[in-house]
Tab-separated table of N, CA and C in Angstrom:
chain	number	residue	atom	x	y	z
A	23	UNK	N	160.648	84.093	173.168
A	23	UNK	CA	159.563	84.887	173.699
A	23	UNK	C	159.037	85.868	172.650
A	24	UNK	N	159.831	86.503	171.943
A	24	UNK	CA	159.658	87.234	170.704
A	24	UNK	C	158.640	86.637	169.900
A	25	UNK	N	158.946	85.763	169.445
A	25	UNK	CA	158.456	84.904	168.458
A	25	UNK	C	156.728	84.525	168.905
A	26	UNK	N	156.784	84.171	170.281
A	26	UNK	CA	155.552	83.613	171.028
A	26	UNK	C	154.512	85.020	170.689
A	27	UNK	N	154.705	86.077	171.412
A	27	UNK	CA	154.212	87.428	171.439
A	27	UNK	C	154.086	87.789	169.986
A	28	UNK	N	154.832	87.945	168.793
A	28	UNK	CA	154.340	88.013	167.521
A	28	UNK	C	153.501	87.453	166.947
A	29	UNK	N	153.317	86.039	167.505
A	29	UNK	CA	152.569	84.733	166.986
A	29	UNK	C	151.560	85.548	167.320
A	30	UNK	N	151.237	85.720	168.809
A	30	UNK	CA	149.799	86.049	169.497
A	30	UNK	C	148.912	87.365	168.979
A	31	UNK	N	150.225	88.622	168.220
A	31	UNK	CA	149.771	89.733	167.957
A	31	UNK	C	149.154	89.461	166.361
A	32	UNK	N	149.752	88.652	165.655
A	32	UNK	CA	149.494	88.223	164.381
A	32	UNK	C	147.651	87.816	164.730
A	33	UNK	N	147.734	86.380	165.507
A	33	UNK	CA	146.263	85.907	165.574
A	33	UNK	C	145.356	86.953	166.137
A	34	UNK	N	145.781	87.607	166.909
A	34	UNK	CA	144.722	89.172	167.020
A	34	UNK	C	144.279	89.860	165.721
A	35	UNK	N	145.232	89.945	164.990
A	35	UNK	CA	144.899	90.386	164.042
A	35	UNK	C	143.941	89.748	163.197
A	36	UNK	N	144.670	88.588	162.989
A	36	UNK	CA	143.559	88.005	161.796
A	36	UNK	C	142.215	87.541	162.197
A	37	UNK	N	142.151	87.377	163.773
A	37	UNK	CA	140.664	87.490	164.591
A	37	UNK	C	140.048	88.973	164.162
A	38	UNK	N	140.817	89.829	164.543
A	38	UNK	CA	140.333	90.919	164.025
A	38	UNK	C	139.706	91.454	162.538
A	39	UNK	N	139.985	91.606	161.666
A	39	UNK	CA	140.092	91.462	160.116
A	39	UNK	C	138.837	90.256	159.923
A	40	UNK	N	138.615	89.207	160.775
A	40	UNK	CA	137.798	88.188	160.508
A	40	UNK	C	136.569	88.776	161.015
A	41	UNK	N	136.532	89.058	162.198
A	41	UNK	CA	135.151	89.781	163.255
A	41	UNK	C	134.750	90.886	161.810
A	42	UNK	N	135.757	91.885	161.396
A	42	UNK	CA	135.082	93.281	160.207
A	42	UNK	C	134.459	92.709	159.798
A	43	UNK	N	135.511	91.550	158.930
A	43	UNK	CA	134.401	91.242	157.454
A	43	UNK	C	133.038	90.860	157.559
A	44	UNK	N	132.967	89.784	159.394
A	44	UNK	CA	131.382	89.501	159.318
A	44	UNK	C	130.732	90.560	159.386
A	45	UNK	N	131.002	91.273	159.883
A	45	UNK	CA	130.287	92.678	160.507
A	45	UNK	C	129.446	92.978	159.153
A	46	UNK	N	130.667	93.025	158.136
A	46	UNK	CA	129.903	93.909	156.931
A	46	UNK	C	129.193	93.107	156.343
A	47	UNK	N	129.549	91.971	156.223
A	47	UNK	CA	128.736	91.050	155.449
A	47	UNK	C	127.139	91.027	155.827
A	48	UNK	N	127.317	91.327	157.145
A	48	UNK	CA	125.695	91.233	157.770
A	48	UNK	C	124.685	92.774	157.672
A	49	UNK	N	125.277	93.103	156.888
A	49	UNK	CA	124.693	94.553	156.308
A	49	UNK	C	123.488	94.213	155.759
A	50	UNK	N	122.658	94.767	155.649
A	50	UNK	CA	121.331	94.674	154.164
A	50	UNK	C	121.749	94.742	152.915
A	51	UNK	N	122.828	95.174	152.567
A	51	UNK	CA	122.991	96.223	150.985
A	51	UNK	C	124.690	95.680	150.465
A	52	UNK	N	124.994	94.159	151.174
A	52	UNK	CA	126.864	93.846	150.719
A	52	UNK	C	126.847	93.082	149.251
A	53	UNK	N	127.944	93.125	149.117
A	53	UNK	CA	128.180	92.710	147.495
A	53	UNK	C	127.811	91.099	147.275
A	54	UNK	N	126.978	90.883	146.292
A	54	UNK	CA	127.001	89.641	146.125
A	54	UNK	C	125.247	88.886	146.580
A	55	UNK	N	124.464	89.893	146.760
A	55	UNK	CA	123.091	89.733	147.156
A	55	UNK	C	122.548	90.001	146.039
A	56	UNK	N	121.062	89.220	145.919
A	56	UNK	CA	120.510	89.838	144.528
A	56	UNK	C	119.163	90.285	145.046
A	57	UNK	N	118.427	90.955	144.490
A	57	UNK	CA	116.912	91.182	144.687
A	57	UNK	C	115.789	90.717	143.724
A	58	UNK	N	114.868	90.667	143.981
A	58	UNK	CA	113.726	90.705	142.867
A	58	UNK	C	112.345	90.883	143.350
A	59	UNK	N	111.862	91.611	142.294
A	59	UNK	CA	110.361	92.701	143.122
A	59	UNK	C	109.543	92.738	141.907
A	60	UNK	N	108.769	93.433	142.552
A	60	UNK	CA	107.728	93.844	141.819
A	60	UNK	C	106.903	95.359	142.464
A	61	UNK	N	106.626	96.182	141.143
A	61	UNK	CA	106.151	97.563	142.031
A	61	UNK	C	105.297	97.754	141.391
A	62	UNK	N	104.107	98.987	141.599
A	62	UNK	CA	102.723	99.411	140.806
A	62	UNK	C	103.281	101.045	140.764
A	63	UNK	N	102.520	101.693	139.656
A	63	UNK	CA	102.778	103.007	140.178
A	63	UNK	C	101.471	103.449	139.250
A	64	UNK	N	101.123	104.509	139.337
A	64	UNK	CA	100.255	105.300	138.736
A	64	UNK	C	98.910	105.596	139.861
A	65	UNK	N	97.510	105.236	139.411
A	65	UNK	CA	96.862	105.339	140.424
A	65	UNK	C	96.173	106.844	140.872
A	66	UNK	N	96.763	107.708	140.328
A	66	UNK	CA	96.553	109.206	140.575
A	66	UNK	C	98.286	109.391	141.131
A	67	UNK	N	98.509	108.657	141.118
A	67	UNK	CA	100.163	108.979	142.251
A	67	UNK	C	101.246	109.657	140.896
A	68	UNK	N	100.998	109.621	140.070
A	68	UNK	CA	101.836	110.236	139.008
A	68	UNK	C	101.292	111.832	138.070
A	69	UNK	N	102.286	111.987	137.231
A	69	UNK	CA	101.672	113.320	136.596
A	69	UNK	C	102.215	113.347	135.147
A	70	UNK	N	101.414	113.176	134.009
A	70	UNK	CA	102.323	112.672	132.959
A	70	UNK	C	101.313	114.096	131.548
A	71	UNK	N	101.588	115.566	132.172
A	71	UNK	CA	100.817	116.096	130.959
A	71	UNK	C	99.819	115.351	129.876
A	72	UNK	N	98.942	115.563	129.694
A	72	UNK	CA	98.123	115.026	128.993
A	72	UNK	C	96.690	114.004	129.390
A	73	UNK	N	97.468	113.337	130.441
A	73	UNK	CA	97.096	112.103	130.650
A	73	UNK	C	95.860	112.547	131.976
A	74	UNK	N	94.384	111.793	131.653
A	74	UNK	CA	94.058	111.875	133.154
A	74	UNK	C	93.708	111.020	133.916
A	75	UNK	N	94.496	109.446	133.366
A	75	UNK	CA	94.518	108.247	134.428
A	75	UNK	C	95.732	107.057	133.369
A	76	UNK	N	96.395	106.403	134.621
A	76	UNK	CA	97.775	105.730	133.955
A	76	UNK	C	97.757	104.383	135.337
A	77	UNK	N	98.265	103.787	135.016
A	77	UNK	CA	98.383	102.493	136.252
A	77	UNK	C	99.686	101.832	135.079
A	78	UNK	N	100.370	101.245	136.203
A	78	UNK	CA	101.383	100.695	135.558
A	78	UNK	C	102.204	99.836	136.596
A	79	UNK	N	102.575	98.740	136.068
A	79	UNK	CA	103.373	97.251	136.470
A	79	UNK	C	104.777	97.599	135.943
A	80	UNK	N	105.808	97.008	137.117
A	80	UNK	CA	107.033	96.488	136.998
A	80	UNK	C	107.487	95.599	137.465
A	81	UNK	N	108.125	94.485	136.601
A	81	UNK	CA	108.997	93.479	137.295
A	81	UNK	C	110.533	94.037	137.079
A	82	UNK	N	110.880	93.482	138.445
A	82	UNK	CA	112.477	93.878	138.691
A	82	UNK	C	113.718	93.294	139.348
A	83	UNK	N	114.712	93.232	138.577
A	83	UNK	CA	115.715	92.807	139.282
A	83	UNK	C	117.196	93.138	139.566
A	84	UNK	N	117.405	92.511	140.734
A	84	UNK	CA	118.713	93.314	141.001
A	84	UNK	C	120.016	92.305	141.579
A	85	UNK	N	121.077	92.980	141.360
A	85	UNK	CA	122.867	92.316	142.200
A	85	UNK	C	123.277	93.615	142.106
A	86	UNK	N	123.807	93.135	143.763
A	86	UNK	CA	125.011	94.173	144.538
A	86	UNK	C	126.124	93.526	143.816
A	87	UNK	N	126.520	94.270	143.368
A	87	UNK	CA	127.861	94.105	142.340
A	87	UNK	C	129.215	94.239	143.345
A	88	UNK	N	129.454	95.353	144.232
A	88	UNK	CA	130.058	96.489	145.375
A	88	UNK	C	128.921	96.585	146.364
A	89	UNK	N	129.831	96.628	147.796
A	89	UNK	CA	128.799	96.875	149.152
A	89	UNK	C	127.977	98.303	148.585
A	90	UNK	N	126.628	98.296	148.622
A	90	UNK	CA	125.879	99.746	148.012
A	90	UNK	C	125.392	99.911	147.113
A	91	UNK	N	125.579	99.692	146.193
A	91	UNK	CA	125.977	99.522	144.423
A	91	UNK	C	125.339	98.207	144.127
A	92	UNK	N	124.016	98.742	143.407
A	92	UNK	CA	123.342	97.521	142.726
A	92	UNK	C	122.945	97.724	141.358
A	93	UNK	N	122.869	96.999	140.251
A	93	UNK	CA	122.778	97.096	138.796
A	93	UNK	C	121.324	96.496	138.836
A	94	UNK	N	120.523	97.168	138.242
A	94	UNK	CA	118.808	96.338	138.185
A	94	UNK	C	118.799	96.523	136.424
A	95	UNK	N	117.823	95.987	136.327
A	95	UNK	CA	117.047	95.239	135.032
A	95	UNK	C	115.695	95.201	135.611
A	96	UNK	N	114.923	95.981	134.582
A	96	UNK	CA	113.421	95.710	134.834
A	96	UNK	C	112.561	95.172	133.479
A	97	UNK	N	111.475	95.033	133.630
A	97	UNK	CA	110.248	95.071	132.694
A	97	UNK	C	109.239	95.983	133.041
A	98	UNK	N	108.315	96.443	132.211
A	98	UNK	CA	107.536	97.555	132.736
A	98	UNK	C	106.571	97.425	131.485
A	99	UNK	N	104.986	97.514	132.336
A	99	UNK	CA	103.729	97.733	131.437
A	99	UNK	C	103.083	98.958	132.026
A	100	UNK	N	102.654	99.953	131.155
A	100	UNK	CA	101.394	100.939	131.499
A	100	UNK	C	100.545	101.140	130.818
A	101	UNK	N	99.723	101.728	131.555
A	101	UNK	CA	97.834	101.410	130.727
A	101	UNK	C	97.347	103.210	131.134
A	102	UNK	N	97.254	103.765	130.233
A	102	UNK	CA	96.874	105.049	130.019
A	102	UNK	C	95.612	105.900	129.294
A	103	UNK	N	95.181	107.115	130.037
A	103	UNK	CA	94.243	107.041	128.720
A	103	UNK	C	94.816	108.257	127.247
A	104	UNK	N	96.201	108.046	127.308
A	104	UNK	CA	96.763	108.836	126.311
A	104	UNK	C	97.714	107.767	125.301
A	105	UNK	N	98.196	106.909	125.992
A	105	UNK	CA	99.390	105.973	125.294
A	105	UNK	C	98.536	104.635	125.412
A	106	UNK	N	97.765	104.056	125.672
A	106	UNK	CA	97.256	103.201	125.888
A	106	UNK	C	98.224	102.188	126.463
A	107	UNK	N	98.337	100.876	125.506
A	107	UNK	CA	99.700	99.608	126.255
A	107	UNK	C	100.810	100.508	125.746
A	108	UNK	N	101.751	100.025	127.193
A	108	UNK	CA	103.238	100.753	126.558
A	108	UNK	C	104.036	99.489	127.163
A	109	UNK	N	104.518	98.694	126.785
A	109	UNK	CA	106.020	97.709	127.190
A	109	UNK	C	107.303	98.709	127.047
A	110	UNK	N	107.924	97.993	127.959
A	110	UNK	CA	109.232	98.248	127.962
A	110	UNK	C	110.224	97.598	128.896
A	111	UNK	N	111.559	97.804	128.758
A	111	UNK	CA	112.259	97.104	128.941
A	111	UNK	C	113.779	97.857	129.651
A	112	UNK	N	114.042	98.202	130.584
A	112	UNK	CA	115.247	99.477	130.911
A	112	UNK	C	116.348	98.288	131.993
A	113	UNK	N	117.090	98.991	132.099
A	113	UNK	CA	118.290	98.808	133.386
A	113	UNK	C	118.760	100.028	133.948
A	114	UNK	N	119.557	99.930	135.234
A	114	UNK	CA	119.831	100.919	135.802
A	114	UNK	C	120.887	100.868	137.153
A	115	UNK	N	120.961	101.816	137.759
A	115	UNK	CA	122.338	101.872	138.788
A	115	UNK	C	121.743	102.460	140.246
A	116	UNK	N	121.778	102.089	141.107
A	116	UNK	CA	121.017	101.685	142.505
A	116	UNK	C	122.243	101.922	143.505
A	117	UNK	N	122.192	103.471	144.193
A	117	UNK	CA	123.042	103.562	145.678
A	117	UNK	C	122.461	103.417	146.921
A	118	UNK	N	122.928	102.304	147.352
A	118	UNK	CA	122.416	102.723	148.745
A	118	UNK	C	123.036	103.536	149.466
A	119	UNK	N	122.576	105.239	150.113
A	119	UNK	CA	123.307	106.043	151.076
A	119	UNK	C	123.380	105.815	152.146
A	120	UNK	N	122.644	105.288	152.836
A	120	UNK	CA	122.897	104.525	154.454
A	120	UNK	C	122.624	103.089	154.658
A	121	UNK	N	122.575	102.600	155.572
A	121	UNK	CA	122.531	100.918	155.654
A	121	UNK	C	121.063	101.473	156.143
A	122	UNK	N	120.077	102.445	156.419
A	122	UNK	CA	118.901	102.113	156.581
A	122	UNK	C	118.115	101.661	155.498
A	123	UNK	N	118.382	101.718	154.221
A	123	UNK	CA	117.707	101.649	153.193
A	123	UNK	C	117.574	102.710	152.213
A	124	UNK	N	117.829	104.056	152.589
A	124	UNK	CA	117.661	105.192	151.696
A	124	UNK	C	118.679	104.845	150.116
A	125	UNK	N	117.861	105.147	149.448
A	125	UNK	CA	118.524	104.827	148.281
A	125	UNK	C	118.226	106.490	146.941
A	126	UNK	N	119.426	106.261	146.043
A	126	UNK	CA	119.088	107.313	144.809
A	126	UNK	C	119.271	106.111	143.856
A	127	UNK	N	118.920	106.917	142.257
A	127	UNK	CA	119.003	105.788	141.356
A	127	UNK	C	119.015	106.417	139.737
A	128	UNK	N	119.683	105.757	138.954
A	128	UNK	CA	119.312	106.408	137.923
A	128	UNK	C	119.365	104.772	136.943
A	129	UNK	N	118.953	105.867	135.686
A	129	UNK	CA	118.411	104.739	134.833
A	129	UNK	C	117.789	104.865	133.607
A	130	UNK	N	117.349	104.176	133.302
A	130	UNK	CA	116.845	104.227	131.481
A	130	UNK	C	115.949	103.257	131.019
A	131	UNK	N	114.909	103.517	130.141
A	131	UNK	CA	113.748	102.288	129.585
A	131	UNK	C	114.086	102.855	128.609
A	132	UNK	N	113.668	101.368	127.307
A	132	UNK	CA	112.967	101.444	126.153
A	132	UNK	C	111.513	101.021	126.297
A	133	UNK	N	110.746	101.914	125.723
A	133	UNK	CA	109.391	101.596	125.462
A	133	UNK	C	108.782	101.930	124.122
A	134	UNK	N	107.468	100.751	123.656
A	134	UNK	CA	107.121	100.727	122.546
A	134	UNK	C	105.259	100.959	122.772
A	135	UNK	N	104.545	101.395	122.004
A	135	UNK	CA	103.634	101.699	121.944
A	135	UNK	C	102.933	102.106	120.891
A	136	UNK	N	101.926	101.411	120.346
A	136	UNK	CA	101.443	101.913	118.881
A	136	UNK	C	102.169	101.996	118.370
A	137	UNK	N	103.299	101.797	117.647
A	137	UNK	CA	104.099	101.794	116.751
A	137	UNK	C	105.404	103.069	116.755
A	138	UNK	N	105.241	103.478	118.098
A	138	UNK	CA	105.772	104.538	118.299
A	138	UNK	C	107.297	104.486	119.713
A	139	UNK	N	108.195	104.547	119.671
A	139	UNK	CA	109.413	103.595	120.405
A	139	UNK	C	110.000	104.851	120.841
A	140	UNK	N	110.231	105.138	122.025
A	140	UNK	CA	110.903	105.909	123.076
A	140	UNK	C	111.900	105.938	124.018
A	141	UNK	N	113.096	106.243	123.962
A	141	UNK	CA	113.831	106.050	125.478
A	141	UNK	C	113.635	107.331	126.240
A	142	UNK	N	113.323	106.758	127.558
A	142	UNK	CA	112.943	107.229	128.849
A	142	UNK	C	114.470	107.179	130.149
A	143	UNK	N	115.584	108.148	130.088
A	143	UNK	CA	116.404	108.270	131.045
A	143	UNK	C	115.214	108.668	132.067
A	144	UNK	N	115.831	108.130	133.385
A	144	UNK	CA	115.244	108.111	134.687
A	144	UNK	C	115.859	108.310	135.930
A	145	UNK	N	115.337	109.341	137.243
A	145	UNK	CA	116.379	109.340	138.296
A	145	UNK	C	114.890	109.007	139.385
A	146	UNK	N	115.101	108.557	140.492
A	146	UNK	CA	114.793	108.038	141.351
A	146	UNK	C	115.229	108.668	142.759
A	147	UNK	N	114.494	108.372	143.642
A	147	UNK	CA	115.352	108.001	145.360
A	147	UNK	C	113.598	107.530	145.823
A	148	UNK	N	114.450	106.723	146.830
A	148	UNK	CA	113.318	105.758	147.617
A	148	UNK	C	113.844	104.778	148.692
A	149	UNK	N	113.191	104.153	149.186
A	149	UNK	CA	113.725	103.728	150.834
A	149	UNK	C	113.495	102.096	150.866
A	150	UNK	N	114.018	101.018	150.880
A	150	UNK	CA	113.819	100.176	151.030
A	150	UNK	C	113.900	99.822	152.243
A	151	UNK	N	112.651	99.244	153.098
A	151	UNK	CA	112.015	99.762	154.656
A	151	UNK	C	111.761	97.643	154.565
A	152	UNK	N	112.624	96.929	155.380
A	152	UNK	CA	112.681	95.551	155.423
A	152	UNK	C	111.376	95.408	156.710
A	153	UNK	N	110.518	94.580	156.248
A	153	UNK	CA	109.422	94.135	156.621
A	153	UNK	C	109.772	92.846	157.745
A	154	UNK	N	110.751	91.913	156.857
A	154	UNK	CA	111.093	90.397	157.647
A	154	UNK	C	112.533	90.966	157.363
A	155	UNK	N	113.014	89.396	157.127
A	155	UNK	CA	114.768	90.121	157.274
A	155	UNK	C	115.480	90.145	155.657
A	156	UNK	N	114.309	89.577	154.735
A	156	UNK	CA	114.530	89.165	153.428
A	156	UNK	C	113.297	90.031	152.269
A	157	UNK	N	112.008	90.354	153.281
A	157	UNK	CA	110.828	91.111	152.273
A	157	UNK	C	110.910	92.898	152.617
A	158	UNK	N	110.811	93.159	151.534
A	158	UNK	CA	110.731	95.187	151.785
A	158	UNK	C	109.715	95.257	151.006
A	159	UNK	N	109.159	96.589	151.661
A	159	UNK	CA	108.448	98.163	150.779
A	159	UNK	C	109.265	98.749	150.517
A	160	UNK	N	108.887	99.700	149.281
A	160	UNK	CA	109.871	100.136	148.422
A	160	UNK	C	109.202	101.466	147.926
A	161	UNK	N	108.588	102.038	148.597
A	161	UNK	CA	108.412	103.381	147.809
A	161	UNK	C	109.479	103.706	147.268
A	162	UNK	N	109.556	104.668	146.110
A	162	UNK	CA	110.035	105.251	145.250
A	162	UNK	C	109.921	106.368	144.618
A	163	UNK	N	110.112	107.561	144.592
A	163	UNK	CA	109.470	108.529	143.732
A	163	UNK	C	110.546	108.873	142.848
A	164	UNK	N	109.811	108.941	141.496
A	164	UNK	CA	110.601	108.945	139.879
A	164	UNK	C	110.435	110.308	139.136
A	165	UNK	N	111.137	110.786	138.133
A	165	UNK	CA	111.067	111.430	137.419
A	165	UNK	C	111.785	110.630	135.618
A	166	UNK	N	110.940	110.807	134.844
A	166	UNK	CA	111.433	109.977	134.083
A	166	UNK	C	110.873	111.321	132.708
A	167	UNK	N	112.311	111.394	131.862
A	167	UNK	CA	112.416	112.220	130.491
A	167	UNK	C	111.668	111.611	128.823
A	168	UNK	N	111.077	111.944	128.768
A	168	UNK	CA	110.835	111.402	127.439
A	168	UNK	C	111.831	112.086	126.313
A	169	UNK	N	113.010	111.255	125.246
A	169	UNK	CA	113.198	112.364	124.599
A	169	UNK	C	112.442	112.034	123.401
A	170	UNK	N	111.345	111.843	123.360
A	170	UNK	CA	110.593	111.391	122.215
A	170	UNK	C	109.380	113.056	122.139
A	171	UNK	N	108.731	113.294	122.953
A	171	UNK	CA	107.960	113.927	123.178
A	171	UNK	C	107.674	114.307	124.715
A	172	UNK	N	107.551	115.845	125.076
A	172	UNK	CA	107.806	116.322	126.548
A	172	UNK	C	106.054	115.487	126.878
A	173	UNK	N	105.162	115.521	126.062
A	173	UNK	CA	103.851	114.909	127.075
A	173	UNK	C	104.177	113.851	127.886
A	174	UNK	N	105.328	113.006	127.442
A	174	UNK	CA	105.902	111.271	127.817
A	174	UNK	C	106.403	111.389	129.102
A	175	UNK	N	106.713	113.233	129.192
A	175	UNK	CA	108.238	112.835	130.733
A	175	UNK	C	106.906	112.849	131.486
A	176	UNK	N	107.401	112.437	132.695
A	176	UNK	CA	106.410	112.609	134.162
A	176	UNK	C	107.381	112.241	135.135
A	177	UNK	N	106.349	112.559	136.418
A	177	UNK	CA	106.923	112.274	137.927
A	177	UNK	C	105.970	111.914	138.480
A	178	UNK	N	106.413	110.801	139.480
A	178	UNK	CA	105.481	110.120	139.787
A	178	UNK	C	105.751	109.296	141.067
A	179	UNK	N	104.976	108.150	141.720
A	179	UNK	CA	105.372	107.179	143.014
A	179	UNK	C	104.750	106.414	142.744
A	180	UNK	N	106.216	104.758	143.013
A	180	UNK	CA	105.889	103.719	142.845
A	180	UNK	C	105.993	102.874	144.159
A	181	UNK	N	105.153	101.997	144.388
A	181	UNK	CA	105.074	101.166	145.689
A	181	UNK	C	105.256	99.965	144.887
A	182	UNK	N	106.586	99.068	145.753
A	182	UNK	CA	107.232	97.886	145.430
A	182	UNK	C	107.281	97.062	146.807
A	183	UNK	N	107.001	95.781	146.103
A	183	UNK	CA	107.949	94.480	147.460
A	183	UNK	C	108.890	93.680	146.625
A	184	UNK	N	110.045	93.634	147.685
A	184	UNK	CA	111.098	93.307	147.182
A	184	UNK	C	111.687	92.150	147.785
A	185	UNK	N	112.599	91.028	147.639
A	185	UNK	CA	113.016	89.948	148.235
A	185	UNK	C	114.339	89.945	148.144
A	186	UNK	N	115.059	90.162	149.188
A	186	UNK	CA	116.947	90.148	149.181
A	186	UNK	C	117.168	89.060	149.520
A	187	UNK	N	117.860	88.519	148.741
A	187	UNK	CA	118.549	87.093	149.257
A	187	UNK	C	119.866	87.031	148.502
């Protein structure tokens, strides 16, 4: 009888332990998901001393490495009337604080321009707000350092759609 009743408390268990893991797995933000987006920012929506119009493209991508915890890689073009083309190229570190989407972020670009090459450390927070069960908006609002020259830092908001799968 011992034996029967241990058997039964054991399979509770591992029913149990089985039910968590789906639980978490069915999160928005678990380990092992990747993303990829695309965002605009500028528009008047930014503030970059000097400058009195900027528009700018990013492609982006991402893996949940850890439930929360995502590592991105981007590309990035802006069109200014102070820097004119600027490419660049950064990565960065992505928390999600709640399973609604609220997120912080930090991060870093290289960018080149006229012959002139900059890294840009960067911090972030923004909300990834799921549209279907796989497409988001992605506002974002940035602050990004130039240590090349203070006209470079700015703050600013970027609007993204994003695809989790």
């Amino acid at each position: 009888m011992k034996k029967l009743i241990m058997a039964a408390i054991g399979l509770m268990m591992a029913v149990s332990v089985s039910a968590q893991n789906r639980a978490v797995s069915n999160t928005p933000f678990y380990a092992g998901k990747w993303m990829v987006g695309a965002s605009a920012t500028g528009f008047d929506l930014s503030y970059h001393k000097g400058e009195k119009w900027r528009v700018g493209l990013e492609a982006k991508a991402g893996y949940l490495f850890v439930d929360n915890w995502m590592i991105t890689g981007k590309l990035v073009y802006n069109n200014s009337t102070y820097t004119h083309s600027v490419f660049g190229l950064g990565a960065g570190l992505r928390y999600y604080i709640e399973q609604n989407g609220l997120y912080v972020g930090a991060g870093g670009k290289f960018v080149h321009s006229n012959g002139i090459d900059d890294f840009l450390p960067e911090a972030n927070v923004g909300y990834a707000f799921f549209l279907t069960r796989h497409l988001t908006i992605e506002p974002e609002l940035y602050y990004e350092l130039s240590t090349k020259c203070s006209d470079y830092s700015g703050l600013g908001l970027k609007l993204g759609f994003s695809l989790y799968f």
